[in-house]
Structures are given as structure tokens and as C-alpha cells.
Amino acid sequence: MDNPTEIKAACGDIIAAFAHHVDHREFGDAVALFAEDGAFLRPDLEARGSDQIAALWADRPASFVTKHLCHASFFHDVGEESARAVTPFLLYTAEREGDETAPLEGPAAIAEYHDLFVKTDEGWRIAERRAIPIMLPRRA
């Protein structure tokens, strides 16, 4: 039986791993963090299941760089089979040319991940990740 501290640690590792894998273009590893029927939701899209989630990054150009700076997660409803967390994050995006360092501008978003984790035979996985924008740059 997992205690709440162990569950939070396991799910916290998933939160950190997702940001790392996406930012390092390890998209298959990011997809593997989701349950088989997991969902990734944003206001502009809904991806359900591994194939749809993988398709989110399939055509991402190599020149497109992201960096997710995640803050401490707040866990609630932590149980033996599921847990929920809210994780604030800053998202930076840029286009780079060749091997040059990407230019730094303000964040593309200040947002939160609202996650539902479930315990599977393979361990803890994301059942649903909802990205909720809190602040976005003004459009010209």
C-alpha cells in the first residue's frame, strides 16, 4: 500500500518528467507517462489515447524550442488508486536557427496543469492532464 507521501513523490516525478521529455523532444517518453486511455486537454485541443497524444508533437519542427518551468505542485484527493494535483508553470517558446541558442522573450503563458493520476499495473500514470491558461501575452 502506498502512503500519501509516496504517492505524491511518484506523481511529482511524473510532473517533472513530462516537462523534461517535452522540452528535450523525447515525445515517446512523454506519451508513456499517460494511462492507455489518458487525455491531454487544452482550450484549443483535446487528445485522448496514446495515438492522439503522440500526434500533438508529430509535426513539431526541430527549430521550435520549449521550456516548462514548473512550480511546486499542490496535491489534493490523494488516495490509494488516484490523486489530483495542480501545478503552476511558465511556458517559454521560441524558434531557433540551426544550432544557435534560441532567443529569449517573455513567457508564452503562465498556466496550470490540473492532473488526475491513476495507479495502473505499470505504476502511476496521468489519466487526465488539463492545461489551463492563467495569463497570456496581449495580442497586437
GROMACS .gro file of N, CA and C in nm:
model
  420
    1MET      N    1   0.085  -0.118   0.000
    1MET     CA    2   0.000   0.000   0.000
    1MET      C    3   0.089   0.124   0.000
    2ASP      N    4   0.061   0.218  -0.090
    2ASP     CA    5   0.135   0.344  -0.096
    2ASP      C    6   0.078   0.440   0.007
    3ASN      N    7   0.167   0.510   0.076
    3ASN     CA    8   0.117   0.614   0.165
    3ASN      C    9   0.111   0.745   0.088
    4PRO      N   10   0.041   0.845   0.139
    4PRO     CA   11   0.026   0.970   0.064
    4PRO      C   12   0.158   1.035   0.024
    5THR      N   13   0.259   1.026   0.108
    5THR     CA   14   0.390   1.084   0.074
    5THR      C   15   0.451   1.014  -0.046
    6GLU      N   16   0.442   0.881  -0.051
    6GLU     CA   17   0.495   0.805  -0.164
    6GLU      C   18   0.417   0.834  -0.292
    7ILE      N   19   0.287   0.847  -0.280
    7ILE     CA   20   0.203   0.877  -0.397
    7ILE      C   21   0.238   1.015  -0.452
    8LYS      N   22   0.249   1.114  -0.365
    8LYS     CA   23   0.285   1.249  -0.409
    8LYS      C   24   0.423   1.249  -0.475
    9ALA      N   25   0.517   1.175  -0.420
    9ALA     CA   26   0.650   1.168  -0.479
    9ALA      C   27   0.646   1.104  -0.618
   10ALA      N   28   0.572   0.995  -0.632
   10ALA     CA   29   0.563   0.926  -0.761
   10ALA      C   30   0.496   1.016  -0.865
   11CYS      N   31   0.389   1.081  -0.827
   11CYS     CA   32   0.318   1.168  -0.921
   11CYS      C   33   0.399   1.295  -0.949
   12GLY      N   34   0.470   1.345  -0.848
   12GLY     CA   35   0.558   1.460  -0.870
   12GLY      C   36   0.669   1.428  -0.969
   13ASP      N   37   0.720   1.306  -0.965
   13ASP     CA   38   0.821   1.264  -1.062
   13ASP      C   39   0.763   1.265  -1.203
   14ILE      N   40   0.637   1.227  -1.217
   14ILE     CA   41   0.571   1.228  -1.349
   14ILE      C   42   0.557   1.371  -1.399
   15ILE      N   43   0.519   1.462  -1.311
   15ILE     CA   44   0.505   1.603  -1.349
   15ILE      C   45   0.638   1.656  -1.403
   16ALA      N   46   0.747   1.630  -1.330
   16ALA     CA   47   0.879   1.677  -1.373
   16ALA      C   48   0.923   1.607  -1.502
   17ALA      N   49   0.895   1.477  -1.512
   17ALA     CA   50   0.935   1.402  -1.631
   17ALA      C   51   0.866   1.453  -1.756
   18PHE      N   52   0.737   1.487  -1.746
   18PHE     CA   53   0.665   1.537  -1.862
   18PHE      C   54   0.733   1.663  -1.916
   19ALA      N   55   0.760   1.759  -1.830
   19ALA     CA   56   0.825   1.883  -1.874
   19ALA      C   57   0.960   1.853  -1.937
   20HIS      N   58   1.037   1.768  -1.873
   20HIS     CA   59   1.170   1.733  -1.925
   20HIS      C   60   1.159   1.668  -2.064
   21HIS      N   61   1.073   1.568  -2.075
   21HIS     CA   62   1.063   1.495  -2.202
   21HIS      C   63   1.014   1.584  -2.315
   22VAL      N   64   0.915   1.668  -2.290
   22VAL     CA   65   0.865   1.756  -2.396
   22VAL      C   66   0.974   1.857  -2.435
   23ASP      N   67   1.038   1.917  -2.335
   23ASP     CA   68   1.140   2.018  -2.364
   23ASP      C   69   1.263   1.959  -2.433
   24HIS      N   70   1.288   1.831  -2.415
   24HIS     CA   71   1.402   1.765  -2.479
   24HIS      C   72   1.360   1.681  -2.600
   25ARG      N   73   1.238   1.702  -2.645
   25ARG     CA   74   1.186   1.639  -2.766
   25ARG      C   75   1.183   1.486  -2.755
   26GLU      N   76   1.165   1.436  -2.635
   26GLU     CA   77   1.152   1.292  -2.610
   26GLU      C   78   1.003   1.260  -2.600
   27PHE      N   79   0.935   1.279  -2.711
   27PHE     CA   80   0.789   1.276  -2.710
   27PHE      C   81   0.732   1.139  -2.677
   28GLY      N   82   0.797   1.033  -2.722
   28GLY     CA   83   0.750   0.899  -2.688
   28GLY      C   84   0.753   0.875  -2.537
   29ASP      N   85   0.856   0.927  -2.472
   29ASP     CA   86   0.865   0.913  -2.327
   29ASP      C   87   0.757   0.995  -2.258
   30ALA      N   88   0.724   1.111  -2.314
   30ALA     CA   89   0.615   1.192  -2.258
   30ALA      C   90   0.482   1.119  -2.271
   31VAL      N   91   0.457   1.058  -2.385
   31VAL     CA   92   0.332   0.984  -2.407
   31VAL      C   93   0.322   0.868  -2.309
   32ALA      N   94   0.433   0.802  -2.279
   32ALA     CA   95   0.433   0.686  -2.190
   32ALA      C   96   0.394   0.721  -2.046
   33LEU      N   97   0.393   0.849  -2.012
   33LEU     CA   98   0.353   0.891  -1.878
   33LEU      C   99   0.202   0.889  -1.859
   34PHE      N  100   0.128   0.876  -1.969
   34PHE     CA  101  -0.018   0.874  -1.965
   34PHE      C  102  -0.070   0.731  -1.954
   35ALA      N  103  -0.183   0.716  -1.889
   35ALA     CA  104  -0.254   0.588  -1.891
   35ALA      C  105  -0.294   0.558  -2.035
   36GLU      N  106  -0.321   0.433  -2.064
   36GLU     CA  107  -0.356   0.392  -2.200
   36GLU      C  108  -0.469   0.476  -2.259
   37ASP      N  109  -0.568   0.508  -2.178
   37ASP     CA  110  -0.681   0.589  -2.225
   37ASP      C  111  -0.672   0.732  -2.173
   38GLY      N  112  -0.550   0.776  -2.142
   38GLY     CA  113  -0.529   0.910  -2.086
   38GLY      C  114  -0.568   1.021  -2.181
   39ALA      N  115  -0.584   1.140  -2.126
   39ALA     CA  116  -0.625   1.256  -2.205
   39ALA      C  117  -0.536   1.375  -2.173
   40PHE      N  118  -0.506   1.452  -2.278
   40PHE     CA  119  -0.436   1.580  -2.263
   40PHE      C  120  -0.527   1.686  -2.324
   41LEU      N  121  -0.567   1.781  -2.241
   41LEU     CA  122  -0.668   1.879  -2.282
   41LEU      C  123  -0.614   2.020  -2.265
   42ARG      N  124  -0.640   2.103  -2.363
   42ARG     CA  125  -0.614   2.247  -2.357
   42ARG      C  126  -0.738   2.315  -2.414
   43PRO      N  127  -0.750   2.446  -2.397
   43PRO     CA  128  -0.868   2.513  -2.454
   43PRO      C  129  -0.879   2.495  -2.606
   44ASP      N  130  -0.765   2.476  -2.673
   44ASP     CA  131  -0.766   2.466  -2.819
   44ASP      C  132  -0.758   2.323  -2.872
   45LEU      N  133  -0.754   2.223  -2.783
   45LEU     CA  134  -0.744   2.086  -2.834
   45LEU      C  135  -0.785   1.985  -2.728
   46GLU      N  136  -0.816   1.866  -2.776
   46GLU     CA  137  -0.847   1.753  -2.690
   46GLU      C  138  -0.785   1.629  -2.753
   47ALA      N  139  -0.691   1.567  -2.682
   47ALA     CA  140  -0.627   1.446  -2.732
   47ALA      C  141  -0.652   1.334  -2.632
   48ARG      N  142  -0.707   1.224  -2.681
   48ARG     CA  143  -0.739   1.110  -2.594
   48ARG      C  144  -0.671   0.984  -2.648
   49GLY      N  145  -0.603   0.915  -2.561
   49GLY     CA  146  -0.532   0.793  -2.601
   49GLY      C  147  -0.393   0.825  -2.653
   50SER      N  148  -0.307   0.724  -2.649
   50SER     CA  149  -0.166   0.742  -2.685
   50SER      C  150  -0.146   0.796  -2.826
   51ASP      N  151  -0.222   0.746  -2.922
   51ASP     CA  152  -0.204   0.790  -3.060
   51ASP      C  153  -0.234   0.938  -3.078
   52GLN      N  154  -0.344   0.984  -3.021
   52GLN     CA  155  -0.380   1.125  -3.034
   52GLN      C  156  -0.282   1.214  -2.958
   53ILE      N  157  -0.237   1.169  -2.841
   53ILE     CA  158  -0.141   1.249  -2.766
   53ILE      C  159  -0.009   1.256  -2.842
   54ALA      N  160   0.038   1.146  -2.896
   54ALA     CA  161   0.162   1.146  -2.975
   54ALA      C  162   0.150   1.237  -3.096
   55ALA      N  163   0.032   1.242  -3.156
   55ALA     CA  164   0.011   1.326  -3.275
   55ALA      C  165   0.029   1.475  -3.245
   56LEU      N  166   0.015   1.514  -3.118
   56LEU     CA  167   0.032   1.655  -3.083
   56LEU      C  168   0.171   1.705  -3.120
   57TRP      N  169   0.271   1.618  -3.111
   57TRP     CA  170   0.409   1.659  -3.134
   57TRP      C  171   0.467   1.603  -3.264
   58ALA      N  172   0.390   1.526  -3.338
   58ALA     CA  173   0.443   1.455  -3.456
   58ALA      C  174   0.503   1.549  -3.560
   59ASP      N  175   0.441   1.664  -3.580
   59ASP     CA  176   0.488   1.756  -3.684
   59ASP      C  177   0.561   1.877  -3.628
   60ARG      N  178   0.601   1.871  -3.502
   60ARG     CA  179   0.669   1.986  -3.441
   60ARG      C  180   0.806   2.004  -3.508
   61PRO      N  181   0.832   2.122  -3.564
   61PRO     CA  182   0.962   2.145  -3.629
   61PRO      C  183   1.076   2.138  -3.528
   62ALA      N  184   1.191   2.090  -3.573
   62ALA     CA  185   1.308   2.081  -3.486
   62ALA      C  186   1.352   2.219  -3.437
   63SER      N  187   1.316   2.323  -3.508
   63SER     CA  188   1.355   2.460  -3.470
   63SER      C  189   1.270   2.517  -3.357
   64PHE      N  190   1.159   2.451  -3.323
   64PHE     CA  191   1.068   2.502  -3.220
   64PHE      C  192   1.115   2.452  -3.084
   65VAL      N  193   1.147   2.546  -2.995
   65VAL     CA  194   1.203   2.514  -2.864
   65VAL      C  195   1.101   2.550  -2.756
   66THR      N  196   1.086   2.462  -2.657
   66THR     CA  197   1.001   2.493  -2.542
   66THR      C  198   1.080   2.475  -2.414
   67LYS      N  199   1.038   2.548  -2.312
   67LYS     CA  200   1.091   2.529  -2.177
   67LYS      C  201   0.977   2.549  -2.079
   68HIS      N  202   0.946   2.445  -2.004
   68HIS     CA  203   0.843   2.449  -1.900
   68HIS      C  204   0.913   2.468  -1.766
   69LEU      N  205   0.881   2.575  -1.696
   69LEU     CA  206   0.934   2.599  -1.562
   69LEU      C  207   0.820   2.575  -1.464
   70CYS      N  208   0.821   2.458  -1.403
   70CYS     CA  209   0.711   2.418  -1.314
   70CYS      C  210   0.741   2.457  -1.170
   71HIS      N  211   0.637   2.500  -1.102
   71HIS     CA  212   0.647   2.536  -0.960
   71HIS      C  213   0.597   2.418  -0.878
   72ALA      N  214   0.606   2.429  -0.748
   72ALA     CA  215   0.562   2.321  -0.659
   72ALA      C  216   0.416   2.285  -0.684
   73SER      N  217   0.389   2.158  -0.687
   73SER     CA  218   0.253   2.108  -0.710
   73SER      C  219   0.175   2.106  -0.579
   74PHE      N  220   0.046   2.133  -0.590
   74PHE     CA  221  -0.045   2.121  -0.477
   74PHE      C  222  -0.128   1.996  -0.499
   75PHE      N  223  -0.114   1.897  -0.410
   75PHE     CA  224  -0.187   1.772  -0.422
   75PHE      C  225  -0.312   1.775  -0.335
   76HIS      N  226  -0.418   1.717  -0.387
   76HIS     CA  227  -0.542   1.701  -0.311
   76HIS      C  228  -0.608   1.572  -0.357
   77ASP      N  229  -0.701   1.524  -0.279
   77ASP     CA  230  -0.771   1.398  -0.310
   77ASP      C  231  -0.673   1.285  -0.337
   78VAL      N  232  -0.575   1.269  -0.250
   78VAL     CA  233  -0.475   1.164  -0.267
   78VAL      C  234  -0.526   1.035  -0.203
   79GLY      N  235  -0.541   0.932  -0.286
   79GLY     CA  236  -0.589   0.803  -0.238
   79GLY      C  237  -0.502   0.691  -0.292
   80GLU      N  238  -0.538   0.568  -0.258
   80GLU     CA  239  -0.458   0.453  -0.300
   80GLU      C  240  -0.466   0.426  -0.450
   81GLU      N  241  -0.572   0.470  -0.516
   81GLU     CA  242  -0.590   0.441  -0.659
   81GLU      C  243  -0.584   0.565  -0.748
   82SER      N  244  -0.596   0.684  -0.689
   82SER     CA  245  -0.593   0.807  -0.770
   82SER      C  246  -0.547   0.924  -0.685
   83ALA      N  247  -0.504   1.028  -0.755
   83ALA     CA  248  -0.460   1.151  -0.688
   83ALA      C  249  -0.480   1.266  -0.785
   84ARG      N  250  -0.498   1.384  -0.730
   84ARG     CA  251  -0.512   1.505  -0.811
   84ARG      C  252  -0.406   1.605  -0.768
   85ALA      N  253  -0.359   1.684  -0.866
   85ALA     CA  254  -0.261   1.788  -0.837
   85ALA      C  255  -0.283   1.906  -0.929
   86VAL      N  256  -0.248   2.023  -0.880
   86VAL     CA  257  -0.245   2.146  -0.960
   86VAL      C  258  -0.100   2.194  -0.958
   87THR      N  259  -0.044   2.215  -1.077
   87THR     CA  260   0.095   2.257  -1.090
   87THR      C  261   0.102   2.385  -1.173
   88PRO      N  262   0.142   2.497  -1.112
   88PRO     CA  263   0.161   2.619  -1.190
   88PRO      C  264   0.289   2.608  -1.273
   89PHE      N  265   0.288   2.669  -1.391
   89PHE     CA  266   0.410   2.668  -1.472
   89PHE      C  267   0.416   2.790  -1.564
   90LEU      N  268   0.539   2.825  -1.598
   90LEU     CA  269   0.568   2.924  -1.701
   90LEU      C  270   0.609   2.847  -1.825
   91LEU      N  271   0.558   2.886  -1.939
   91LEU     CA  272   0.597   2.823  -2.065
   91LEU      C  273   0.666   2.926  -2.153
   92TYR      N  274   0.787   2.894  -2.191
   92TYR     CA  275   0.861   2.976  -2.287
   92TYR      C  276   0.869   2.899  -2.418
   93THR      N  277   0.852   2.970  -2.529
   93THR     CA  278   0.867   2.909  -2.661
   93THR      C  279   0.949   3.002  -2.749
   94ALA      N  280   1.018   2.943  -2.845
   94ALA     CA  281   1.099   3.023  -2.938
   94ALA      C  282   1.129   2.940  -3.061
   95GLU      N  283   1.166   3.010  -3.166
   95GLU     CA  284   1.218   2.947  -3.287
   95GLU      C  285   1.367   2.975  -3.291
   96ARG      N  286   1.446   2.873  -3.318
   96ARG     CA  287   1.590   2.895  -3.329
   96ARG      C  288   1.636   2.857  -3.469
   97GLU      N  289   1.748   2.915  -3.507
   97GLU     CA  290   1.806   2.886  -3.637
   97GLU      C  291   1.925   2.795  -3.619
   98GLY      N  292   1.921   2.680  -3.683
   98GLY     CA  293   2.032   2.585  -3.675
   98GLY      C  294   2.062   2.545  -3.532
   99ASP      N  295   2.190   2.551  -3.497
   99ASP     CA  296   2.233   2.512  -3.363
   99ASP      C  297   2.245   2.631  -3.269
  100GLU      N  298   2.200   2.748  -3.313
  100GLU     CA  299   2.210   2.867  -3.229
  100GLU      C  300   2.119   2.854  -3.107
  101THR      N  301   2.156   2.926  -3.002
  101THR     CA  302   2.070   2.932  -2.884
  101THR      C  303   1.943   3.007  -2.922
  102ALA      N  304   1.830   2.957  -2.877
  102ALA     CA  305   1.702   3.022  -2.908
  102ALA      C  306   1.695   3.158  -2.841
  103PRO      N  307   1.632   3.256  -2.906
  103PRO     CA  308   1.618   3.388  -2.844
  103PRO      C  309   1.519   3.384  -2.728
  104LEU      N  310   1.548   3.463  -2.625
  104LEU     CA  311   1.463   3.467  -2.507
  104LEU      C  312   1.373   3.589  -2.512
  105GLU      N  313   1.246   3.564  -2.500
  105GLU     CA  314   1.146   3.670  -2.487
  105GLU      C  315   1.062   3.634  -2.365
  106GLY      N  316   0.958   3.711  -2.341
  106GLY     CA  317   0.871   3.683  -2.227
  106GLY      C  318   0.805   3.548  -2.239
  107PRO      N  319   0.744   3.502  -2.131
  107PRO     CA  320   0.679   3.371  -2.136
  107PRO      C  321   0.562   3.371  -2.235
  108ALA      N  322   0.541   3.255  -2.297
  108ALA     CA  323   0.427   3.237  -2.387
  108ALA      C  324   0.299   3.221  -2.306
  109ALA      N  325   0.314   3.175  -2.181
  109ALA     CA  326   0.196   3.156  -2.096
  109ALA      C  327   0.239   3.137  -1.951
  110ILE      N  328   0.153   3.183  -1.863
  110ILE     CA  329   0.155   3.140  -1.724
  110ILE      C  330   0.028   3.057  -1.711
  111ALA      N  331   0.045   2.934  -1.670
  111ALA     CA  332  -0.068   2.841  -1.675
  111ALA      C  333  -0.058   2.741  -1.560
  112GLU      N  334  -0.157   2.653  -1.555
  112GLU     CA  335  -0.159   2.546  -1.456
  112GLU      C  336  -0.193   2.415  -1.525
  113TYR      N  337  -0.129   2.310  -1.478
  113TYR     CA  338  -0.173   2.175  -1.513
  113TYR      C  339  -0.264   2.128  -1.401
  114HIS      N  340  -0.382   2.082  -1.437
  114HIS     CA  341  -0.473   2.016  -1.344
  114HIS      C  342  -0.471   1.869  -1.382
  115ASP      N  343  -0.408   1.789  -1.298
  115ASP     CA  344  -0.383   1.649  -1.330
  115ASP      C  345  -0.465   1.554  -1.244
  116LEU      N  346  -0.510   1.448  -1.309
  116LEU     CA  347  -0.567   1.332  -1.240
  116LEU      C  348  -0.473   1.216  -1.269
  117PHE      N  349  -0.417   1.159  -1.163
  117PHE     CA  350  -0.329   1.043  -1.175
  117PHE      C  351  -0.405   0.919  -1.131
  118VAL      N  352  -0.374   0.807  -1.195
  118VAL     CA  353  -0.433   0.679  -1.154
  118VAL      C  354  -0.321   0.576  -1.140
  119LYS      N  355  -0.344   0.483  -1.050
  119LYS     CA  356  -0.249   0.374  -1.033
  119LYS      C  357  -0.284   0.264  -1.132
  120THR      N  358  -0.188   0.224  -1.213
  120THR     CA  359  -0.207   0.119  -1.312
  120THR      C  360  -0.114   0.002  -1.278
  121ASP      N  361  -0.122  -0.103  -1.356
  121ASP     CA  362  -0.031  -0.217  -1.337
  121ASP      C  363   0.114  -0.176  -1.359
  122GLU      N  364   0.135  -0.070  -1.438
  122GLU     CA  365   0.270  -0.020  -1.467
  122GLU      C  366   0.315   0.086  -1.368
  123GLY      N  367   0.231   0.121  -1.273
  123GLY     CA  368   0.263   0.228  -1.178
  123GLY      C  369   0.170   0.346  -1.199
  124TRP      N  370   0.203   0.459  -1.141
  124TRP     CA  371   0.120   0.578  -1.153
  124TRP      C  372   0.133   0.638  -1.292
  125ARG      N  373   0.019   0.681  -1.347
  125ARG     CA  374   0.016   0.742  -1.480
  125ARG      C  375  -0.084   0.858  -1.478
  126ILE      N  376  -0.073   0.943  -1.579
  126ILE     CA  377  -0.167   1.054  -1.595
  126ILE      C  378  -0.293   1.002  -1.663
  127ALA      N  379  -0.406   1.014  -1.596
  127ALA     CA  380  -0.534   0.979  -1.658
  127ALA      C  381  -0.588   1.098  -1.735
  128GLU      N  382  -0.567   1.218  -1.679
  128GLU     CA  383  -0.611   1.340  -1.748
  128GLU      C  384  -0.521   1.455  -1.707
  129ARG      N  385  -0.471   1.525  -1.807
  129ARG     CA  386  -0.393   1.648  -1.786
  129ARG      C  387  -0.465   1.759  -1.859
  130ARG      N  388  -0.506   1.858  -1.782
  130ARG     CA  389  -0.576   1.974  -1.837
  130ARG      C  390  -0.485   2.096  -1.819
  131ALA      N  391  -0.443   2.158  -1.929
  131ALA     CA  392  -0.361   2.279  -1.924
  131ALA      C  393  -0.455   2.399  -1.927
  132ILE      N  394  -0.448   2.480  -1.823
  132ILE     CA  395  -0.539   2.594  -1.809
  132ILE      C  396  -0.458   2.723  -1.809
  133PRO      N  397  -0.473   2.806  -1.913
  133PRO     CA  398  -0.401   2.933  -1.915
  133PRO      C  399  -0.453   3.026  -1.805
  134ILE      N  400  -0.361   3.093  -1.737
  134ILE     CA  401  -0.396   3.191  -1.636
  134ILE      C  402  -0.367   3.332  -1.689
  135MET      N  403  -0.251   3.348  -1.754
  135MET     CA  404  -0.215   3.475  -1.818
  135MET      C  405  -0.148   3.445  -1.952
  136LEU      N  406  -0.186   3.523  -2.052
  136LEU     CA  407  -0.129   3.511  -2.186
  136LEU      C  408  -0.084   3.648  -2.233
  137PRO      N  409   0.016   3.655  -2.322
  137PRO     CA  410   0.057   3.785  -2.375
  137PRO      C  411  -0.059   3.853  -2.449
  138ARG      N  412  -0.059   3.984  -2.443
  138ARG     CA  413  -0.160   4.058  -2.520
  138ARG      C  414  -0.130   4.044  -2.668
  139ARG      N  415  -0.234   4.033  -2.744
  139ARG     CA  416  -0.217   4.025  -2.889
  139ARG      C  417  -0.217   4.165  -2.947
  140ALA      N  418  -0.130   4.186  -3.043
  140ALA     CA  419  -0.119   4.320  -3.104
  140ALA      C  420  -0.239   4.352  -3.190
   0.00000   0.00000   0.00000
